[in-house]
Amino acid sequence: SRLPSLPSLSPLPSLSPLPARGASAPAAATPAAPAGARVSLHSALNRRALRSRLFVAVGVCVANVAIGALAVQPFATELLLRARVPSAYQMGALVGVAKLAGVLCCIALVDRLGRRPLLLAGAATTAVCWLAVAAGFASASPALVAWPLVGSFFCWNFSWSGLMWTVSAELLPDEIRAPGMGLAVVLFWLLSFALAQGLDPLLNALTPQGLFSALAASCALVVGFVVACVPETKGELPLPVSPIK
């Protein structure tokens, strides 16, 4: 009878030669940094491409404060009373209606017209409203104070109120978005708090017409900033989301 055949053995793997006596072993290869790896704010400031985008994103938040609508909003009814507007409290309630209408317009137009046109239109029309409010206080015209004041909140809410967060986030690449947005949010609320606390003393020091003229000039500077520095971010491809580990 035949003997059972033995299983075939796989060949041994070839061994790399040992280094010669006294020679150092080869160094292990350093793994490359993965694409899209997170970087710190300090590292971002040392890289020109990231630094410019970070400055523009933070600048958008500062520009929103400079428009002044967020700081003026809590004083709307007081300003209407100061201008001796009849039915000042009812006009103050229209501020909420104007804000809602502005948000709905922003939702309807932001992907049709783009972010940049809305930012430009919002800053320019808010400047016109502030100039009208200043003229109303100067001429003691209650109607010229009331309706532009309500209109200013519509202009701000169809543009800067919500688009600030959208544009700032879209400007920042993935590796700097989290710390960059953190810096922008902190700076935005600190400046907003400072302006809100100083608005009442400014009203007394500059008079209402002087304050709103200054806010109109600030809006004009914001228009120049958007024209010179803020690119259109509509239609940019969303960045991939890293898997949860």
mmCIF file of C-alpha atoms in Angstrom:
data_model
loop_
_atom_site.group_PDB
_atom_site.id
_atom_site.type_symbol
_atom_site.label_atom_id
_atom_site.label_comp_id
_atom_site.label_asym_id
_atom_site.label_seq_id
_atom_site.Cartn_x
_atom_site.Cartn_y
_atom_site.Cartn_z
ATOM 1 C CA SER A 1 0.000 0.000 0.000
ATOM 2 C CA ARG A 2 1.052 3.546 -0.716
ATOM 3 C CA LEU A 3 2.217 5.886 2.061
ATOM 4 C CA PRO A 4 0.162 9.117 2.477
ATOM 5 C CA SER A 5 1.770 12.114 0.805
ATOM 6 C CA LEU A 6 3.157 14.833 3.060
ATOM 7 C CA PRO A 7 1.679 18.348 2.803
ATOM 8 C CA SER A 8 3.776 20.760 0.815
ATOM 9 C CA LEU A 9 5.662 23.298 2.872
ATOM 10 C CA SER A 10 5.635 26.990 1.919
ATOM 11 C CA PRO A 11 9.078 28.487 1.382
ATOM 12 C CA LEU A 12 10.577 30.432 4.217
ATOM 13 C CA PRO A 13 10.489 34.193 3.841
ATOM 14 C CA SER A 14 13.772 35.743 2.862
ATOM 15 C CA LEU A 15 15.565 37.434 5.694
ATOM 16 C CA SER A 16 17.217 40.793 5.287
ATOM 17 C CA PRO A 17 20.957 40.670 5.938
ATOM 18 C CA LEU A 18 22.147 41.732 9.349
ATOM 19 C CA PRO A 19 24.018 45.038 9.492
ATOM 20 C CA ALA A 20 27.759 44.793 9.700
ATOM 21 C CA ARG A 21 29.395 44.926 13.089
ATOM 22 C CA GLY A 22 29.587 48.553 14.241
ATOM 23 C CA ALA A 23 27.040 49.816 11.684
ATOM 24 C CA SER A 24 23.918 51.545 13.002
ATOM 25 C CA ALA A 25 20.486 50.131 12.294
ATOM 26 C CA PRO A 26 18.392 52.036 9.727
ATOM 27 C CA ALA A 27 16.094 54.621 11.246
ATOM 28 C CA ALA A 28 12.356 53.950 11.178
ATOM 29 C CA ALA A 29 10.426 55.975 8.628
ATOM 30 C CA THR A 30 8.498 58.902 10.097
ATOM 31 C CA PRO A 31 4.807 58.713 9.176
ATOM 32 C CA ALA A 32 3.556 61.613 7.100
ATOM 33 C CA ALA A 33 1.009 63.946 8.612
ATOM 34 C CA PRO A 34 -2.467 63.080 7.403
ATOM 35 C CA ALA A 35 -4.146 65.473 5.001
ATOM 36 C CA GLY A 36 -6.509 67.872 6.713
ATOM 37 C CA ALA A 37 -4.902 67.380 10.121
ATOM 38 C CA ARG A 38 -5.940 69.945 12.717
ATOM 39 C CA VAL A 39 -3.522 72.766 13.431
ATOM 40 C CA SER A 40 -3.385 75.236 16.287
ATOM 41 C CA LEU A 41 -4.022 78.950 15.971
ATOM 42 C CA HIS A 42 -0.325 79.610 16.483
ATOM 43 C CA SER A 43 0.564 77.299 13.605
ATOM 44 C CA ALA A 44 -2.118 78.858 11.411
ATOM 45 C CA LEU A 45 -0.694 82.334 11.992
ATOM 46 C CA ASN A 46 2.663 81.098 10.679
ATOM 47 C CA ARG A 47 1.130 79.877 7.402
ATOM 48 C CA ARG A 48 0.208 82.643 4.998
ATOM 49 C CA ALA A 49 -2.770 80.933 3.332
ATOM 50 C CA LEU A 50 -4.398 80.027 6.647
ATOM 51 C CA ARG A 51 -3.519 83.358 8.231
ATOM 52 C CA SER A 52 -5.254 85.406 5.537
ATOM 53 C CA ARG A 53 -8.435 83.324 5.709
ATOM 54 C CA LEU A 54 -8.452 83.481 9.502
ATOM 55 C CA PHE A 55 -8.119 87.273 9.472
ATOM 56 C CA VAL A 56 -10.974 87.660 6.975
ATOM 57 C CA ALA A 57 -13.249 85.292 8.939
ATOM 58 C CA VAL A 58 -12.602 87.169 12.175
ATOM 59 C CA GLY A 59 -12.981 90.449 10.287
ATOM 60 C CA VAL A 60 -16.478 89.435 9.172
ATOM 61 C CA CYS A 61 -17.487 89.044 12.827
ATOM 62 C CA VAL A 62 -15.948 92.403 13.755
ATOM 63 C CA ALA A 63 -17.742 94.039 10.814
ATOM 64 C CA ASN A 64 -21.059 92.701 12.063
ATOM 65 C CA VAL A 65 -20.442 94.424 15.396
ATOM 66 C CA ALA A 66 -19.436 97.633 13.600
ATOM 67 C CA ILE A 67 -22.811 97.813 11.827
ATOM 68 C CA GLY A 68 -24.315 98.402 15.276
ATOM 69 C CA ALA A 69 -27.728 96.797 14.814
ATOM 70 C CA LEU A 70 -27.218 94.205 17.536
ATOM 71 C CA ALA A 71 -26.267 96.896 20.067
ATOM 72 C CA VAL A 72 -29.092 99.255 19.042
ATOM 73 C CA GLN A 73 -31.778 96.559 19.142
ATOM 74 C CA PRO A 74 -32.345 96.561 22.957
ATOM 75 C CA PHE A 75 -32.707 100.372 22.855
ATOM 76 C CA ALA A 76 -35.266 100.435 20.016
ATOM 77 C CA THR A 77 -38.295 101.261 22.165
ATOM 78 C CA GLU A 78 -36.333 103.788 24.225
ATOM 79 C CA LEU A 79 -35.198 105.532 21.039
ATOM 80 C CA LEU A 80 -38.769 105.657 19.743
ATOM 81 C CA LEU A 81 -39.927 107.187 23.021
ATOM 82 C CA ARG A 82 -37.058 109.648 22.930
ATOM 83 C CA ALA A 83 -38.109 110.727 19.434
ATOM 84 C CA ARG A 84 -41.704 111.111 20.709
ATOM 85 C CA VAL A 85 -43.064 108.611 18.239
ATOM 86 C CA PRO A 86 -46.822 108.040 18.724
ATOM 87 C CA SER A 87 -47.573 104.393 19.603
ATOM 88 C CA ALA A 88 -43.895 103.791 20.332
ATOM 89 C CA TYR A 89 -44.543 100.412 21.935
ATOM 90 C CA GLN A 90 -46.513 99.185 18.913
ATOM 91 C CA MET A 91 -43.716 100.357 16.638
ATOM 92 C CA GLY A 92 -41.270 98.532 18.889
ATOM 93 C CA ALA A 93 -43.253 95.336 18.322
ATOM 94 C CA LEU A 94 -42.797 95.830 14.570
ATOM 95 C CA VAL A 95 -39.067 95.366 15.113
ATOM 96 C CA GLY A 96 -39.705 91.653 15.728
ATOM 97 C CA VAL A 97 -41.835 91.411 12.587
ATOM 98 C CA ALA A 98 -39.111 93.135 10.562
ATOM 99 C CA LYS A 99 -36.482 90.732 11.902
ATOM 100 C CA LEU A 100 -38.572 87.694 10.997
ATOM 101 C CA ALA A 101 -39.225 89.046 7.500
ATOM 102 C CA GLY A 102 -35.515 89.683 7.049
ATOM 103 C CA VAL A 103 -34.578 86.147 8.071
ATOM 104 C CA LEU A 104 -37.116 84.680 5.637
ATOM 105 C CA CYS A 105 -35.754 86.842 2.816
ATOM 106 C CA CYS A 106 -32.228 85.714 3.636
ATOM 107 C CA ILE A 107 -33.253 82.056 3.467
ATOM 108 C CA ALA A 108 -34.941 82.635 0.105
ATOM 109 C CA LEU A 109 -32.090 84.622 -1.497
ATOM 110 C CA VAL A 110 -28.819 83.377 -0.031
ATOM 111 C CA ASP A 111 -28.327 80.490 -2.479
ATOM 112 C CA ARG A 112 -29.725 82.409 -5.440
ATOM 113 C CA LEU A 113 -27.787 85.648 -5.159
ATOM 114 C CA GLY A 114 -24.833 84.486 -3.088
ATOM 115 C CA ARG A 115 -23.408 85.568 0.247
ATOM 116 C CA ARG A 116 -21.348 88.567 -0.875
ATOM 117 C CA PRO A 117 -24.183 90.526 -2.581
ATOM 118 C CA LEU A 118 -26.354 90.155 0.508
ATOM 119 C CA LEU A 119 -23.545 91.344 2.782
ATOM 120 C CA LEU A 120 -22.965 94.389 0.581
ATOM 121 C CA ALA A 121 -26.663 95.189 0.286
ATOM 122 C CA GLY A 122 -27.220 94.723 4.013
ATOM 123 C CA ALA A 123 -24.408 97.063 5.057
ATOM 124 C CA ALA A 124 -25.334 99.711 2.465
ATOM 125 C CA THR A 125 -29.060 99.758 3.242
ATOM 126 C CA THR A 126 -28.417 99.776 6.988
ATOM 127 C CA ALA A 127 -26.172 102.813 6.480
ATOM 128 C CA VAL A 128 -29.020 104.570 4.652
ATOM 129 C CA CYS A 129 -31.388 103.719 7.516
ATOM 130 C CA TRP A 130 -28.956 105.075 10.117
ATOM 131 C CA LEU A 131 -28.580 108.318 8.152
ATOM 132 C CA ALA A 132 -32.361 108.659 7.985
ATOM 133 C CA VAL A 133 -32.657 108.076 11.756
ATOM 134 C CA ALA A 134 -29.985 110.740 12.343
ATOM 135 C CA ALA A 135 -31.882 113.170 10.096
ATOM 136 C CA GLY A 136 -35.108 112.378 11.946
ATOM 137 C CA PHE A 137 -33.587 113.213 15.313
ATOM 138 C CA ALA A 138 -31.972 116.353 13.910
ATOM 139 C CA SER A 139 -35.244 117.610 12.413
ATOM 140 C CA ALA A 140 -37.445 116.352 15.277
ATOM 141 C CA SER A 141 -39.448 114.194 12.852
ATOM 142 C CA PRO A 142 -40.883 111.140 14.653
ATOM 143 C CA ALA A 143 -41.863 109.338 11.440
ATOM 144 C CA LEU A 144 -38.369 109.794 9.999
ATOM 145 C CA VAL A 145 -37.002 108.086 13.107
ATOM 146 C CA ALA A 146 -39.536 105.290 13.447
ATOM 147 C CA TRP A 147 -39.729 103.694 10.011
ATOM 148 C CA PRO A 148 -35.992 103.745 9.158
ATOM 149 C CA LEU A 149 -35.250 102.361 12.617
ATOM 150 C CA VAL A 150 -37.601 99.426 11.998
ATOM 151 C CA GLY A 151 -36.230 99.047 8.462
ATOM 152 C CA SER A 152 -32.665 98.846 9.729
ATOM 153 C CA PHE A 153 -33.428 95.593 11.542
ATOM 154 C CA PHE A 154 -34.940 94.134 8.387
ATOM 155 C CA CYS A 155 -31.800 95.102 6.436
ATOM 156 C CA TRP A 156 -29.516 93.603 9.077
ATOM 157 C CA ASN A 157 -31.456 90.351 9.401
ATOM 158 C CA PHE A 158 -31.607 89.605 5.675
ATOM 159 C CA SER A 159 -27.822 89.845 5.553
ATOM 160 C CA TRP A 160 -25.362 90.046 8.429
ATOM 161 C CA SER A 161 -27.372 88.613 11.303
ATOM 162 C CA GLY A 162 -27.176 85.021 10.056
ATOM 163 C CA LEU A 163 -24.678 85.186 7.217
ATOM 164 C CA MET A 164 -21.849 86.164 9.531
ATOM 165 C CA TRP A 165 -21.697 82.610 10.874
ATOM 166 C CA THR A 166 -22.148 81.040 7.432
ATOM 167 C CA VAL A 167 -19.464 83.074 5.688
ATOM 168 C CA SER A 168 -16.956 82.795 8.542
ATOM 169 C CA ALA A 169 -17.296 78.999 8.636
ATOM 170 C CA GLU A 170 -17.065 78.670 4.846
ATOM 171 C CA LEU A 171 -13.944 80.832 4.717
ATOM 172 C CA LEU A 172 -12.023 78.613 7.126
ATOM 173 C CA PRO A 173 -10.561 75.319 5.888
ATOM 174 C CA ASP A 174 -11.217 72.184 7.869
ATOM 175 C CA GLU A 175 -7.917 72.076 9.747
ATOM 176 C CA ILE A 176 -8.411 75.556 11.273
ATOM 177 C CA ARG A 177 -12.214 75.808 11.390
ATOM 178 C CA ALA A 178 -12.754 74.802 15.037
ATOM 179 C CA PRO A 179 -10.184 77.124 16.686
ATOM 180 C CA GLY A 180 -10.847 79.851 14.109
ATOM 181 C CA MET A 181 -14.582 79.909 14.753
ATOM 182 C CA GLY A 182 -13.920 79.772 18.492
ATOM 183 C CA LEU A 183 -11.761 82.893 18.236
ATOM 184 C CA ALA A 184 -14.341 84.641 16.031
ATOM 185 C CA VAL A 185 -17.247 83.863 18.375
ATOM 186 C CA VAL A 186 -15.397 85.014 21.495
ATOM 187 C CA LEU A 187 -14.248 88.238 19.851
ATOM 188 C CA PHE A 188 -17.724 88.919 18.427
ATOM 189 C CA TRP A 189 -19.484 88.645 21.779
ATOM 190 C CA LEU A 190 -16.834 90.594 23.664
ATOM 191 C CA LEU A 191 -17.062 93.491 21.208
ATOM 192 C CA SER A 192 -20.863 93.298 21.150
ATOM 193 C CA PHE A 193 -20.945 93.465 24.949
ATOM 194 C CA ALA A 194 -18.581 96.457 24.973
ATOM 195 C CA LEU A 195 -20.629 98.358 22.375
ATOM 196 C CA ALA A 196 -23.941 97.569 24.091
ATOM 197 C CA GLN A 197 -22.583 98.807 27.427
ATOM 198 C CA GLY A 198 -21.231 101.980 25.863
ATOM 199 C CA LEU A 199 -24.223 102.824 23.675
ATOM 200 C CA ASP A 200 -26.163 104.768 26.308
ATOM 201 C CA PRO A 201 -23.167 106.968 27.272
ATOM 202 C CA LEU A 202 -22.497 107.520 23.557
ATOM 203 C CA LEU A 203 -26.094 108.599 23.009
ATOM 204 C CA ASN A 204 -25.693 111.228 25.718
ATOM 205 C CA ALA A 205 -22.228 112.321 24.607
ATOM 206 C CA LEU A 206 -22.744 112.425 20.825
ATOM 207 C CA THR A 207 -26.527 113.027 20.736
ATOM 208 C CA PRO A 208 -28.669 110.517 18.786
ATOM 209 C CA GLN A 209 -28.002 112.185 15.459
ATOM 210 C CA GLY A 210 -24.275 112.127 16.068
ATOM 211 C CA LEU A 211 -24.283 108.475 17.107
ATOM 212 C CA PHE A 212 -26.305 107.281 14.140
ATOM 213 C CA SER A 213 -24.188 109.332 11.755
ATOM 214 C CA ALA A 214 -21.134 107.565 13.190
ATOM 215 C CA LEU A 215 -22.835 104.174 12.743
ATOM 216 C CA ALA A 216 -23.605 105.052 9.113
ATOM 217 C CA ALA A 217 -19.934 105.873 8.545
ATOM 218 C CA SER A 218 -19.017 102.562 10.176
ATOM 219 C CA CYS A 219 -21.351 100.748 7.764
ATOM 220 C CA ALA A 220 -19.596 102.475 4.860
ATOM 221 C CA LEU A 221 -16.287 101.069 6.132
ATOM 222 C CA VAL A 222 -17.895 97.629 6.305
ATOM 223 C CA VAL A 223 -18.917 97.920 2.635
ATOM 224 C CA GLY A 224 -15.312 98.718 1.752
ATOM 225 C CA PHE A 225 -14.070 95.731 3.772
ATOM 226 C CA VAL A 226 -16.435 93.334 1.960
ATOM 227 C CA VAL A 227 -15.464 94.716 -1.452
ATOM 228 C CA ALA A 228 -11.733 94.471 -0.730
ATOM 229 C CA CYS A 229 -11.418 91.330 1.371
ATOM 230 C CA VAL A 230 -14.441 89.016 1.453
ATOM 231 C CA PRO A 231 -14.717 86.490 -1.414
ATOM 232 C CA GLU A 232 -17.885 84.783 -2.546
ATOM 233 C CA THR A 233 -18.240 81.403 -0.811
ATOM 234 C CA LYS A 234 -21.439 80.266 -2.522
ATOM 235 C CA GLY A 235 -21.135 76.913 -4.274
ATOM 236 C CA GLU A 236 -17.918 75.762 -2.595
ATOM 237 C CA LEU A 237 -17.827 71.985 -2.180
ATOM 238 C CA PRO A 238 -18.428 70.828 1.394
ATOM 239 C CA LEU A 239 -15.371 69.420 3.098
ATOM 240 C CA PRO A 240 -15.415 65.689 3.947
ATOM 241 C CA VAL A 241 -16.367 64.725 7.447
ATOM 242 C CA SER A 242 -13.797 62.587 9.222
ATOM 243 C CA PRO A 243 -15.153 59.322 10.664
ATOM 244 C CA ILE A 244 -15.728 58.962 14.387
ATOM 245 C CA LYS A 245 -13.054 56.784 15.983
#
